[in-house]
Each structure stands twice: as C-alpha cells, then as structure tokens.
Short mmCIF file of C-alpha atoms and ligand atoms in Angstrom, two decimals:
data_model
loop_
_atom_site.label_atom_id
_atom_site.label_comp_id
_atom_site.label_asym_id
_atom_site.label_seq_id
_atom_site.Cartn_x
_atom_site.Cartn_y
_atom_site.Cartn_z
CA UNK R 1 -14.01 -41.39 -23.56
CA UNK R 2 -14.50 -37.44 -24.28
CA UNK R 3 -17.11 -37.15 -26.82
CA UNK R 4 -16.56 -34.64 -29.77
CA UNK R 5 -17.12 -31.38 -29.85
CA UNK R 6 -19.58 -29.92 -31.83
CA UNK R 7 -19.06 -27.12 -34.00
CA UNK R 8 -21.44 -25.04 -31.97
CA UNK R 9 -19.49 -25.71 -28.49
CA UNK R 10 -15.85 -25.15 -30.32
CA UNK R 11 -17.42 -21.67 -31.81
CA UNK R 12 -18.78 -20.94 -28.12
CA UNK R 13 -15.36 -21.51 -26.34
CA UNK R 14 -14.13 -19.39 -29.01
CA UNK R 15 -16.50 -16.13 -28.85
CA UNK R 16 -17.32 -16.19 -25.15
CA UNK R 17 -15.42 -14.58 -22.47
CA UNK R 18 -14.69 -16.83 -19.37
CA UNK R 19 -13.10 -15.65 -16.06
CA UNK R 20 -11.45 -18.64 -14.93
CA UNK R 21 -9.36 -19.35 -11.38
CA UNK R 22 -5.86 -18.24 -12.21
CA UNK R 23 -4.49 -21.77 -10.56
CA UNK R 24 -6.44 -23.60 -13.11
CA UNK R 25 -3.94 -22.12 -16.00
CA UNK R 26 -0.70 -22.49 -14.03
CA UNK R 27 1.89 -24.65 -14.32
CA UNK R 28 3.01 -26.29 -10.79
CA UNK R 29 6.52 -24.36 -11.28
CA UNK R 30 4.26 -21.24 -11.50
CA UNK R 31 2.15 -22.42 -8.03
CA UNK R 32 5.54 -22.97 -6.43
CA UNK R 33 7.05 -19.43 -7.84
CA UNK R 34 3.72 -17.70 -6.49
CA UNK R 35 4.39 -19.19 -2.77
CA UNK R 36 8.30 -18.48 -2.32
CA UNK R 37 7.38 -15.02 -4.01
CA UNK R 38 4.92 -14.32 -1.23
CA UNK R 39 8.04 -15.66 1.47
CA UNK R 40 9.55 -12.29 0.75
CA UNK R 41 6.70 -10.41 0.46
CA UNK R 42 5.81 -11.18 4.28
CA UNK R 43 8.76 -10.08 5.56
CA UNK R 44 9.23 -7.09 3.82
CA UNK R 45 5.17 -6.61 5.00
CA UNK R 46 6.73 -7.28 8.75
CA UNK R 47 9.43 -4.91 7.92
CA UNK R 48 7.64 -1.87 6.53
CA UNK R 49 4.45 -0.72 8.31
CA UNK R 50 4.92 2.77 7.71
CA UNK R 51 6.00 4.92 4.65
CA UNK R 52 8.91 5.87 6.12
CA UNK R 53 10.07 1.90 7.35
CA UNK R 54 9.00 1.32 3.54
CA UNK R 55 11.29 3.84 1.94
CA UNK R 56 13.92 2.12 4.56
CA UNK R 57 13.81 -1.18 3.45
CA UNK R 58 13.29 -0.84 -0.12
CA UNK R 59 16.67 1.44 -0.23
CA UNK R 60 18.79 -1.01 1.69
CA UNK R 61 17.27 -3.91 -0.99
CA UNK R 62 18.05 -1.92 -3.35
CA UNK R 63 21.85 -0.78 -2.07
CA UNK R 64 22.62 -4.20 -1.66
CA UNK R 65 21.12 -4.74 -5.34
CA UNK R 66 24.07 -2.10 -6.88
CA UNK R 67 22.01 0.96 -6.72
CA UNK R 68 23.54 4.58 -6.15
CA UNK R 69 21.54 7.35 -4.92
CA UNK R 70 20.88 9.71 -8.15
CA UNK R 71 23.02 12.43 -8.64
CA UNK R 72 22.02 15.26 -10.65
CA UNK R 73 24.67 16.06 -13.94
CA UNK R 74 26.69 12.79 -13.32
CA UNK R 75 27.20 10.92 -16.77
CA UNK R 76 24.50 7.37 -16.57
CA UNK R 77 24.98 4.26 -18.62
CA UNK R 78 22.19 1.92 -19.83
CA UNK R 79 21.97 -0.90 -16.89
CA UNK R 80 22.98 2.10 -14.14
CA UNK R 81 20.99 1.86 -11.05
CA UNK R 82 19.64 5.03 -9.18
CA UNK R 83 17.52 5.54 -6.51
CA UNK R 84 16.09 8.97 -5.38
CA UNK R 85 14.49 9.42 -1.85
CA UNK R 86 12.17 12.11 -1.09
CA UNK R 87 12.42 13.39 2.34
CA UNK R 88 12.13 9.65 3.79
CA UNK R 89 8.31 9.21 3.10
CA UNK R 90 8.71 8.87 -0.85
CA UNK R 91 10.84 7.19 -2.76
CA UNK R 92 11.97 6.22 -6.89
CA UNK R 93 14.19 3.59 -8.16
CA UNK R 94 15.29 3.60 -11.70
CA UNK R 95 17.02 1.67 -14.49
CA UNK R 96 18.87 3.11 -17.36
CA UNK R 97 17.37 1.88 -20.72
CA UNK R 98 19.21 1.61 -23.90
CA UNK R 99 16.79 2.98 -26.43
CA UNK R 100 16.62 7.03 -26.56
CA UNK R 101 14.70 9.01 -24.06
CA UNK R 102 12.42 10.05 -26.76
CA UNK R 103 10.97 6.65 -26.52
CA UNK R 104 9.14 7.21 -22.97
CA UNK R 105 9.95 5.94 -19.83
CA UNK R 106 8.18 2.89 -18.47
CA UNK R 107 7.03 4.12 -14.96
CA UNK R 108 4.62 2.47 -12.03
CA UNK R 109 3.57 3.77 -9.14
CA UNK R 110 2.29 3.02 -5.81
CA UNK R 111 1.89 3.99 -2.85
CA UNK R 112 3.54 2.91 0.69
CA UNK R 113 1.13 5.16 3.13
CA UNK R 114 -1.39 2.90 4.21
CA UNK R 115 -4.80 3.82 6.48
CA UNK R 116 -3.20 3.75 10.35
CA UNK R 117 -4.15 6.10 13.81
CA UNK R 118 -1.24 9.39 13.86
CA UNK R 119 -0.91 10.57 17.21
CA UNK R 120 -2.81 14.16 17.81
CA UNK R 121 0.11 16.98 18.64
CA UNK R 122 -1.14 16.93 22.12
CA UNK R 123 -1.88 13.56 22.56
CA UNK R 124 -1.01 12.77 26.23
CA UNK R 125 -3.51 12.92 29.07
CA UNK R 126 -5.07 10.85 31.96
CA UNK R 127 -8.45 10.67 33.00
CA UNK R 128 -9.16 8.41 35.75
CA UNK R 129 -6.43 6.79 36.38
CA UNK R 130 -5.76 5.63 33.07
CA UNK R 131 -3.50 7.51 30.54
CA UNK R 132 -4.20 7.68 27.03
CA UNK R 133 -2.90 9.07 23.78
CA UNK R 134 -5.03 10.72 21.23
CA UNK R 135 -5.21 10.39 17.87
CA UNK R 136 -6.34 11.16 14.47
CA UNK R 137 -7.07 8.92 11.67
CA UNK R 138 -5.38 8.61 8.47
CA UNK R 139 -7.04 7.74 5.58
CA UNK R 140 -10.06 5.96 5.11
CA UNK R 141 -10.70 3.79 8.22
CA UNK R 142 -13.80 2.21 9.47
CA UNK R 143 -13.70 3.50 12.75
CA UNK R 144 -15.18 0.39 14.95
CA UNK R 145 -12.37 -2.07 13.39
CA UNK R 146 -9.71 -0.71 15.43
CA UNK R 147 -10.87 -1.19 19.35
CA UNK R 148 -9.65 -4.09 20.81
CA UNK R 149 -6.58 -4.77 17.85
CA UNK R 150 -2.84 -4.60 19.52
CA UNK R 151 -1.57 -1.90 18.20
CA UNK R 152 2.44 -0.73 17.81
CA UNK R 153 4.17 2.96 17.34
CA UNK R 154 6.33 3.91 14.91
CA UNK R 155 8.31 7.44 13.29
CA UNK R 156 10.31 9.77 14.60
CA UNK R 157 10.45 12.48 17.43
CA UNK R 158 12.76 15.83 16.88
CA UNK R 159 13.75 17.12 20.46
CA UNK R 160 14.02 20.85 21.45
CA UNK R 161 17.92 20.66 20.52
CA UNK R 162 16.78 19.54 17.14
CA UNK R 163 18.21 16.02 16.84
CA UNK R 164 15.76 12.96 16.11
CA UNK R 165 14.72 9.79 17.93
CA UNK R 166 13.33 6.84 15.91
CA UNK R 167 10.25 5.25 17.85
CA UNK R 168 9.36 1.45 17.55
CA UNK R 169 7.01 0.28 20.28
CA UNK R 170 5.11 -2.75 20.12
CA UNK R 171 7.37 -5.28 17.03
CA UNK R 172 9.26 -7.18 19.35
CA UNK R 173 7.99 -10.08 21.06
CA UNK R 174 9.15 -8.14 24.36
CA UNK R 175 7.53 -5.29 23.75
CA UNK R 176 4.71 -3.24 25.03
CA UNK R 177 1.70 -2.98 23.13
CA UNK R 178 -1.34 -0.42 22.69
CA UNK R 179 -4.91 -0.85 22.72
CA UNK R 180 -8.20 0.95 22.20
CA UNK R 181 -10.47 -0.43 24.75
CA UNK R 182 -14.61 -1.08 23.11
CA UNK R 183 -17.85 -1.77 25.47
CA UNK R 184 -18.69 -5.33 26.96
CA UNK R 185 -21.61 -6.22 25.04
CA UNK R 186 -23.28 -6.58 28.57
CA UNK R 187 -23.36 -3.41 28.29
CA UNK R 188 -23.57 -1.98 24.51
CA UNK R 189 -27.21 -1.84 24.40
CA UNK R 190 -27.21 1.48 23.54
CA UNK R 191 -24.61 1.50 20.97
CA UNK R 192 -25.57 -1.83 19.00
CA UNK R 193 -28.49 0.35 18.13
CA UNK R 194 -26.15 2.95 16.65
CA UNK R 195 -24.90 3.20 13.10
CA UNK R 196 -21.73 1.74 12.20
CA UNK R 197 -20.48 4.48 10.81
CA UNK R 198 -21.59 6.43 14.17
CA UNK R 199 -20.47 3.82 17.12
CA UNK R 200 -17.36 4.89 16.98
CA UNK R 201 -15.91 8.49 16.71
CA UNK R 202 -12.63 9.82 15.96
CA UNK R 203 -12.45 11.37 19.37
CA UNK R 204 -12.88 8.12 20.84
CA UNK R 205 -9.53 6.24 18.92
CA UNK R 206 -7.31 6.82 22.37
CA UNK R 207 -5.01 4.18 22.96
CA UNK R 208 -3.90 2.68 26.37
CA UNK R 209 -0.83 3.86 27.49
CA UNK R 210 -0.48 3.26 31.23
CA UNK R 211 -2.09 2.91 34.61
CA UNK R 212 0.94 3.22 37.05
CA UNK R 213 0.64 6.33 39.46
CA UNK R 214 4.15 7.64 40.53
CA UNK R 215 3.48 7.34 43.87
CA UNK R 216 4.21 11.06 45.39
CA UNK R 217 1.05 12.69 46.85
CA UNK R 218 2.77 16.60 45.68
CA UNK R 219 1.88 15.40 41.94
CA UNK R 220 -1.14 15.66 39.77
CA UNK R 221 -1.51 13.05 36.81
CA UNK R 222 0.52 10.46 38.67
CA UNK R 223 -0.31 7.87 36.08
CA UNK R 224 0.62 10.19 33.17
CA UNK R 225 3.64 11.46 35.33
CA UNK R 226 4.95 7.75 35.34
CA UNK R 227 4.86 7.29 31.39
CA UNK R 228 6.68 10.57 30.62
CA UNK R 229 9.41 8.90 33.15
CA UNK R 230 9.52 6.49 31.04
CA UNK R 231 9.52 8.16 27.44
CA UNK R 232 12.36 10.07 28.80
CA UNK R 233 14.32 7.61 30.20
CA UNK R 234 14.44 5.79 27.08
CA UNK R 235 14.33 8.45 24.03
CA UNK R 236 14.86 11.67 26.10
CA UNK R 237 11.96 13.00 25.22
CA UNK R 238 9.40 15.22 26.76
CA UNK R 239 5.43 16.20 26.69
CA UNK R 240 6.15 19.04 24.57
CA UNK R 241 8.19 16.84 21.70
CA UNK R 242 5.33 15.33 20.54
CA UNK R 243 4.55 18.82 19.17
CA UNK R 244 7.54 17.90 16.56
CA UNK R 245 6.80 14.59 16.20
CA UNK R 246 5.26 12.23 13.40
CA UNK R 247 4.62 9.11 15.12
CA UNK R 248 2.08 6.47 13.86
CA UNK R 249 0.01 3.66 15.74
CA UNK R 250 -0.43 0.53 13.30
CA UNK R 251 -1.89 -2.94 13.94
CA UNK R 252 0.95 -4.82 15.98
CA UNK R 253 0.43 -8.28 14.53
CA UNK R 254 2.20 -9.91 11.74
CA UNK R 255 1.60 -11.27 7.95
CA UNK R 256 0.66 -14.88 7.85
CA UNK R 257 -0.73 -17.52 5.23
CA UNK R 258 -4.29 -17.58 5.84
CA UNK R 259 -6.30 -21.08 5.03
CA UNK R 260 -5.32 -24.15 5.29
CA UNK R 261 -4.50 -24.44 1.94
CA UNK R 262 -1.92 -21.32 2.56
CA UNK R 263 -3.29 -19.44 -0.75
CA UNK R 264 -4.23 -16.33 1.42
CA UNK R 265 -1.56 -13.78 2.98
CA UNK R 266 -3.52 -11.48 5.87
CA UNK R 267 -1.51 -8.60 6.78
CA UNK R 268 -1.62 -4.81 7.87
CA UNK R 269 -1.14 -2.90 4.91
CA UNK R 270 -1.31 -4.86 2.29
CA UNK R 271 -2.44 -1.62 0.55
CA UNK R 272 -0.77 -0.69 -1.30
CA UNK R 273 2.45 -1.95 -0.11
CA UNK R 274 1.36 -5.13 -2.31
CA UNK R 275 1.93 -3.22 -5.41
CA UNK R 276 5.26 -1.03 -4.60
CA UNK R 277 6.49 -4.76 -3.34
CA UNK R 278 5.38 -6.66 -6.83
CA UNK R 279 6.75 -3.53 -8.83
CA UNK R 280 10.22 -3.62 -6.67
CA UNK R 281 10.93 -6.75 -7.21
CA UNK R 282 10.31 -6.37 -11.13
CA UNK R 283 12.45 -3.15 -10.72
CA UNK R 284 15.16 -4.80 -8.89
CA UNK R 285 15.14 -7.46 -11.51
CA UNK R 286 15.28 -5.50 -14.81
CA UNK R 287 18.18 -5.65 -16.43
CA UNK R 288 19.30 -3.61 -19.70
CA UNK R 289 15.67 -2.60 -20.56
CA UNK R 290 15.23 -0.26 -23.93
CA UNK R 291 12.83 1.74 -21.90
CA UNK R 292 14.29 3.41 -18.49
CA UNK R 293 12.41 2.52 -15.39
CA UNK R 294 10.61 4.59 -12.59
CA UNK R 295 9.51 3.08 -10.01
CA UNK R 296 7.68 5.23 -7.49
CA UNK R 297 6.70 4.26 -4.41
CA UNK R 298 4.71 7.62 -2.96
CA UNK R 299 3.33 9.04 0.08
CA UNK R 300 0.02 10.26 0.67
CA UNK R 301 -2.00 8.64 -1.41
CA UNK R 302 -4.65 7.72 1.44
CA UNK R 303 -5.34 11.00 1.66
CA UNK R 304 -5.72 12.58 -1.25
CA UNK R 305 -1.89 12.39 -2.60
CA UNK R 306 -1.67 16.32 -1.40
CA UNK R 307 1.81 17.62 0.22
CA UNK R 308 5.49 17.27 -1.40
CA UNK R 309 6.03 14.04 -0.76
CA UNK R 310 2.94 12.62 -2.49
CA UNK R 311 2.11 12.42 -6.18
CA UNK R 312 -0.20 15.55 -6.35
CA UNK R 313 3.31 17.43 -6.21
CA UNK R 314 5.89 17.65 -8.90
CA UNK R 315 8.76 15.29 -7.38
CA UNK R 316 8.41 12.78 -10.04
CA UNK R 317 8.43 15.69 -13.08
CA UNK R 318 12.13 17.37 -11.76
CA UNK R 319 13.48 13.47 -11.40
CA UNK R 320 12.33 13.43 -15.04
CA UNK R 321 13.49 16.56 -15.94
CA UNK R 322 17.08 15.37 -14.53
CA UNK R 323 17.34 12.29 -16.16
CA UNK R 324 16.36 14.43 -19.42
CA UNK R 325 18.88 16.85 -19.06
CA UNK R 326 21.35 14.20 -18.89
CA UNK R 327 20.62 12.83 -22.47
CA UNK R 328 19.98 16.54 -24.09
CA UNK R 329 15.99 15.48 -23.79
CA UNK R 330 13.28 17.43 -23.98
CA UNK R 331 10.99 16.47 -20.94
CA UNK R 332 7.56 17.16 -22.85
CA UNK R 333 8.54 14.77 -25.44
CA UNK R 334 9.74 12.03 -23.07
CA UNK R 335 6.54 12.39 -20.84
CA UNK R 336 4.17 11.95 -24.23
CA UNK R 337 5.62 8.74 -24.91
CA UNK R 338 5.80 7.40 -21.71
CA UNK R 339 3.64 4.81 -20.17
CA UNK R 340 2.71 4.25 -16.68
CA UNK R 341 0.82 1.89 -14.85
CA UNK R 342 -0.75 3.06 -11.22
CA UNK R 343 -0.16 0.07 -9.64
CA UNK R 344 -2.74 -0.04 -6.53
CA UNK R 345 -5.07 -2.71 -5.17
CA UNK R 346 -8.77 -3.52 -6.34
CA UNK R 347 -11.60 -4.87 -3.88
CA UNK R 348 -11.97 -8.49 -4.40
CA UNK R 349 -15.58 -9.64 -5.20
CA UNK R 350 -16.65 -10.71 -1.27
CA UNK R 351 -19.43 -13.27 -1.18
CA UNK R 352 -20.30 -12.41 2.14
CA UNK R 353 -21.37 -8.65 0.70
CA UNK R 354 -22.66 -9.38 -2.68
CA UNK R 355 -25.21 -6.53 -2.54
CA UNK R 356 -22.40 -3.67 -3.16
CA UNK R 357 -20.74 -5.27 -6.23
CA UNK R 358 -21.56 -6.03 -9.37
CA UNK R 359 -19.93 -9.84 -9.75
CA UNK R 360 -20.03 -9.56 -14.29
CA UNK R 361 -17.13 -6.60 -13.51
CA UNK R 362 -15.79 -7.49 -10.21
CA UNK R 363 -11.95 -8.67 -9.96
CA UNK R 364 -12.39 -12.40 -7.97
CA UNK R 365 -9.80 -13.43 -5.63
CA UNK R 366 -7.65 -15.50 -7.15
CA UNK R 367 -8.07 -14.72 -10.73
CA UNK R 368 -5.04 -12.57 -11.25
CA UNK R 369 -4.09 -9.32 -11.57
CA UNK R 370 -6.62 -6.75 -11.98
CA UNK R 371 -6.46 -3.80 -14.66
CA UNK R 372 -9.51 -1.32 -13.86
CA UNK R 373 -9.83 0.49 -16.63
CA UNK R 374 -11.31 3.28 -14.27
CA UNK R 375 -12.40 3.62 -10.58
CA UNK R 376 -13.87 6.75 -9.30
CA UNK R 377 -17.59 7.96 -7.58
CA UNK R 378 -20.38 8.99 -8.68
CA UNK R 379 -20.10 7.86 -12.58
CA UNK R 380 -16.51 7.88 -12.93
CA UNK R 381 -16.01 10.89 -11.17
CA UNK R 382 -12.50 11.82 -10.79
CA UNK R 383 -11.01 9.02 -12.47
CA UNK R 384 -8.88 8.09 -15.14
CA UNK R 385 -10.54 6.12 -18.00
CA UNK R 386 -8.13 4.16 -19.86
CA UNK R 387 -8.61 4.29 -23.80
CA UNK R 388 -8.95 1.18 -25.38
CA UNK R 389 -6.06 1.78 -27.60
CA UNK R 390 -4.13 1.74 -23.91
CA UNK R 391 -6.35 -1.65 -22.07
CA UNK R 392 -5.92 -3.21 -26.14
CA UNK R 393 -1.46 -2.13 -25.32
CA UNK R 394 -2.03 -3.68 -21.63
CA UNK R 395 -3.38 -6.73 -23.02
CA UNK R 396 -1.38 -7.64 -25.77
CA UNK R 397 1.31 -7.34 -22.74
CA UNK R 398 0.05 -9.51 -20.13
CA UNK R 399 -0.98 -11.91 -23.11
CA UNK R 400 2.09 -11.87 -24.37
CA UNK R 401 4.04 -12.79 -21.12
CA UNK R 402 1.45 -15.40 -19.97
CA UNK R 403 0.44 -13.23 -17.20
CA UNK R 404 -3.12 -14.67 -15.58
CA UNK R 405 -5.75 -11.03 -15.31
CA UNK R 406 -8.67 -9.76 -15.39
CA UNK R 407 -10.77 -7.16 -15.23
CA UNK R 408 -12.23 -5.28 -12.73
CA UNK R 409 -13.89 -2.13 -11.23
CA UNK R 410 -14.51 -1.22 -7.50
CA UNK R 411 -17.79 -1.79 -6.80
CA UNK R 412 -21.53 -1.33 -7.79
CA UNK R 413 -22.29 1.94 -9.63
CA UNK R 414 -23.92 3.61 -6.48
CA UNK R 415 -22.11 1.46 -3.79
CA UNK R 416 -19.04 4.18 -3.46
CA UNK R 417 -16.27 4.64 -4.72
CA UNK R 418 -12.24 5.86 -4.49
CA UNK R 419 -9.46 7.22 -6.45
CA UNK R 420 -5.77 6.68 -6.75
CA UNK R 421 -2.53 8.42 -7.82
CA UNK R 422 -3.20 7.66 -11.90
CA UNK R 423 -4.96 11.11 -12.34
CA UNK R 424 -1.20 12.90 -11.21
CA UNK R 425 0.01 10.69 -13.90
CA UNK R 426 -2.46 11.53 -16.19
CA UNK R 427 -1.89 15.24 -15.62
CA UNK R 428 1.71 14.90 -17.08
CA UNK R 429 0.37 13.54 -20.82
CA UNK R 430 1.74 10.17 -20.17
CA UNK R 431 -0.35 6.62 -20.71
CA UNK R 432 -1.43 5.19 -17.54
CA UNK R 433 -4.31 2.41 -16.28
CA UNK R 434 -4.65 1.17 -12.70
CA UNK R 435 -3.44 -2.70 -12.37
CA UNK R 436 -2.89 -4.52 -9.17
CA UNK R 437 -4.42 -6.82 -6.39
CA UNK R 438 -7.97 -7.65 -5.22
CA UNK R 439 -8.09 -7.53 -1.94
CA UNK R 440 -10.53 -9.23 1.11
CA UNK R 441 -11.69 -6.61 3.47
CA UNK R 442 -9.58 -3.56 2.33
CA UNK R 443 -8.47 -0.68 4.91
CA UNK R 444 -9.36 -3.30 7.45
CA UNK R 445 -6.49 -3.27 10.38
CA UNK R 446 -6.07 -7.02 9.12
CA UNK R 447 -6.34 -7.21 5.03
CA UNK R 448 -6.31 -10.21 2.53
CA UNK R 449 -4.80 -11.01 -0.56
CA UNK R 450 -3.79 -13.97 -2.71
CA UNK R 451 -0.44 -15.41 -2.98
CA UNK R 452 -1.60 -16.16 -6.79
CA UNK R 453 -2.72 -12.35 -7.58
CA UNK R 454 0.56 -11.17 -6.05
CA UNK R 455 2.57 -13.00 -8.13
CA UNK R 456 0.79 -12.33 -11.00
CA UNK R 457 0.81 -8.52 -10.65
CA UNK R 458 4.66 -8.74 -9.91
CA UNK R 459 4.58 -10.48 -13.26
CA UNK R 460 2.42 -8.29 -14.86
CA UNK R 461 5.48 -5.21 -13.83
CA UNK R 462 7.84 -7.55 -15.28
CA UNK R 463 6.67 -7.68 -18.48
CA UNK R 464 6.30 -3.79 -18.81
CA UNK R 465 9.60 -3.30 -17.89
CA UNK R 466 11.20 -4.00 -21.24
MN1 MN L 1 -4.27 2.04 -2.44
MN1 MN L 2 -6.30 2.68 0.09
#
C-alpha cells in the first residue's frame, strides 16, 4: 500500500523540474515505433556516407514518394511535392501548404556533410615500397581516431575528355579497403608523451593503397606504377584526374545496434545525417499541411557552411523567392513569418568525461530530443539565442504532440564550443532554434546515438510540419 501524499510532495512534483529517461514516459507501441524507425535509419546511414550519396538516396525516396523536381513558373497545388537539388551536394524537398504564403513557411535544416579525410589534388606517391594517398581533413576531426579504422572511397572523378566516373571502393564485402597505419606501442615511447592534439598531424592521414611493384626494372615507382594500372583499368582514369576529382575516404564499417539491450545505433556519420533522416521522414510524411514545407538538407556545414552549396549562400532565399512568385508573394513577408528549426545533433552528457560538461544543462542520452536554445564559444559567441517567446512556441509544440525533450547546451562554459547553420537562417528574419540528437563521442569515425532520441526528434519535425 502507497501511502498518501502530502501536500508538500504533490506541490514539489508540481513546481520542480525533473529530467526523466524518455523510455520511462513511453508507451510500448512508442518503444516498438522507436526501433523499426531506427531499421530505416541504418540503412539509409549504410547508404549515404557522403553528401552527395545523401542527396542520392533521399531523391530516389522521395521520387518513389510522388515528388517532381521543382520547376520554376509551373502552376503548384496544396499537397504538390517538389524537390530541388543543388549541384548534387545540397538538396530541398517541399510540400505545398494550403494556408497563404503570408503565413511563413515551416522550414528545417540539416546538414548531410559529415567530418571524413578528402583526398589532396596530388595525392598519389610511394615511398618505400609502399604507396599512399594523401589527404586533407574535413571538418573537425580528432586526428589520432582515424589510424588503424578501414576506411572506403567515395565521389566522383571528371577525366580529361570531361565525362565523370563515380568511385565506390571499400562497401562491398569484396572490396578493397584503406588504412592509415599508427606505431606499435613497442615502440610509441616517444609519442605517448605527445599531446593528443599533436600525435597525429594532418600530413600524416595517408592511407594504404598498395605494395605490388610492376615488376619491370626500366620503371621508377613500381608499386605506384601497379595501382595506376589498376585505377585505369577499371575507371579509365589517370594520375593527373585526381586534379578534377572530389573523392572522399570515410570509415568503411557499417551502422549497428550497440548494447545488448539494442537502444544504441553506432554509425559513421550520424552527424548530422540523424537530423536530415528524422526531418525526411516527417517531410515525406506530411500531407496537406497549412504551412508549406522546406526541408533542407545542406552541404558544408562542417566547415563553416561557406561555398554555393552550403547555407552561408543564398540557395534556399531564390527557392523561396520561386515558390513566392508563384502565389504573387512578397518574399520579405513570407520569410518574417516563417519558422525554422536547425535541426543538428547535441553532445550527449558522457560520464566517462564529466569534467567538460555541465550535467544541470546537458542533453542525457536517452532523454529525447534536444532544443539548445544556443550553442556557440566563448559566451555565446556566434550563436543564435532563441527568444523565449520562440523555446515558449517550441514547447507548447512538442507538449502538445507528446514529444519526450529536453534541454540542452554543448558543453561547459569554457570547455569549447561549435556552431551550426541556424545563424544563415537567422540572417533571413525568420524564427529558428537548434533541436536534434545527443550524441556519444561526436566527429568520432564511429558515433552513437539513441534509437529513443531519434525517434523523438523525427517526432518532434512531425509536429512542426502542420
Ligand atoms: Mn552537425
Ligand atoms: Mn558536426
């Protein structure tokens, strides 16, 4: 028998703020929905580890959906379904609402670049019998993860003639795989004394490529000699095409449920293709919603959102502009009265590094979706701070729809720091706050997430796209 509560404890559960485990206020259809949700989510994870296999996917999910690439001055219908892709990095979807224009859009973005090794412009060379190719980092990577992680190649290679070869190296089980080679601690005296952020430089991300020496005593490089054989054989390519070539080397492995349990997913890339994958999905499924839909799934944003096709560019303002001239719309208007949610991932509260968060305003694992009301350096430095007229809209939302959230910001004060793509947003007078998933061990080539917090953030897009 439950005693009675007294006054004191009812008034307590009613004035204080608890941050409970999202499971603990789920139904088990809701449990169930949250692990065939993350089914799809894994595949389209093994599907898209680039920007570019991203923008792929999500357009043939989204043809097969009814969707029609946009076409500037045709005549749209509430419930029409339009996708524009920007130069095969970037990419929106939208739904025709019913209301007016005038009313705003309802837009979320994210991003599909995630933090990977790009292959220098000159990358080939051997040196000691062992050929290599060169890169440079993307994004913000922590240079001693990536030794010693199979890696695969993806993008594209334009030929002297002009006409492109796709690259995939390293997916199927057949395949060939890359590797950075790191010391035998037998011999890493020296550089276990080093600083983490030191060990490891830039210069020194080369991946294994081959070791076979053509076996003709007229030729130099015989090693190198034998993998140009073989890029040509199979894509026709030669040393000097990797001057026009984008071509990416990502962590070869696969998502899969983590813990025993199976609450966890660990993947490559779960940032921030998380987020465009939640939003999708809510995208896919809106209906006739009063207000229209963007969903943007950009480029860039791991570095700095700069270049055409990410959101520090005005792509998403001429879509905009279209779609306005369609309805006799003035874009200014439409923009002020839009809302927009940056939908990007949080760092999840790690109890195995306490010292650089701040647990009171950390986002757990677990606990839902996260709504920062800012992120940023150095005292919000660079970042958007939400008003609390917009957090008080964002609540009443997720409230409303049942959605499990909480709050969260990066990190301690002083700990560091990071920006996303709200501030573009921002820049073009609309509403926006970041939302999305914590995540375990962020940037890492191997990242984690919660089946739980993904659902919930997919949720969370659902119930803004009304
Ligand atoms: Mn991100
Ligand atoms: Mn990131």
């Amino acid at each position: 028998m439950e005693k009675e509560k007294s006054a004191n404890e009812l008034l307590q559960e009613q004035l204080v703020f608890k941050n409970e485990h999202a499971a603990l206020k789920m139904t088990e259809a809701e449990l169930q929905a949250a692990q065939d949700f993350a089914e799809g989510y894994k595949k389209f994870l093994d599907a898209s580890k680039t920007e570019g296999d991203c923008v792929e996917t999500v357009i043939a999910m989204a043809k097969a959906r009814g969707y029609a690439e946009f076409v500037p001055g045709n005549a749209y219908q509430a419930g029409d379904k339009v996708f524009v892709q920007n130069r095969g990095a970037a990419l929106m979807l939208a739904t025709i609402g019913n209301g007016p224009l005038e009313d705003g859009l309802r837009v979320i973005a994210s991003h599909v670049d995630s933090p990977r090794l790009d292959l220098k412009p000159n990358p080939l060379y051997e040196d000691t019998g062992i050929v290599y190719l060169k890169t440079h980092y993307y994004g913000g990577v922590r240079k001693y993860q990536w030794p010693t992680v199979p890696l695969a190649l993806h993008g594209v290679v334009y030929k002297a003639d002009g006409s492109m070869v796709r690259v995939t190296i390293g997916e199927d089980d057949n395949d060939p795989q890359f590797m950075i080679t790191d010391l035998l601690p037998h011999l890493g005296r020296e550089q276990g004394e080093k600083k983490l952020s030191t060990a490891f430089a830039g210069e020194d991300l080369n991946l294994i490529t081959g070791t076979l020496p053509t076996n003709d005593d007229k030729l130099g490089d015989k090693a190198k000699f034998t993998v140009l054989k073989i890029l040509h054989e199979k894509y026709g390519i030669t040393e000097a095409d990797f001057h026009t070539a984008d071509l990416k080397a990502v962590p070869a492995y696969k998502a899969r449920d983590i813990g025993l349990d199976r609450s966890l997913i660990g993947s490559y890339g779960h940032d921030d293709r998380v987020c465009a994958y939640a939003s999708v999905m809510a995208e896919f499924a809106a209906a006739t919603p009063h207000h229209t839909t963007v969903t943007i799934l950009a480029d860039k944003e791991e570095v700095g959102s700069a270049g055409n096709t990410g959101l520090d560019s005005n792509f998403l303002l001429y879509f905009v502009e279209d779609l306005c001239e369609l309805k006799g719309a003035k874009p200014r208007r439409v923009l002020r009265a839009t809302k927009a949610l940056s939908a990007d991932v949080n760092a999840a509260y790690d109890p195995n590094f306490t010292s650089v968060f701040e647990k009171r305003n950390s986002s757990l694992i677990n606990h839902g979706v996260s709504v920062a009301k800012y992120v940023g350096s150095g005292g919000k430095g660079g970042t958007v701070d939400a008003s609390a007229a917009y957090m008080s809209f964002i609540r009443t939302l997720l409230d409303g729809a049942n959605v499990r959230w909480q709050v969260g910001e990066l990190g301690k004060i002083d700990a560091g720091g990071g920006g996303t793509v709200a501030k573009f947003l921002a820049f073009l007078d609309v509403d926006i706050v970041d939302i999305g998933v914590p995540v375990l061990a962020m940037h890492a080539p191997y990242e984690l997430v919660s089946k739980i917090d993904v659902y919930m953030t997919h949720r969370a897009c659902a119930a803004f796209y009304v």
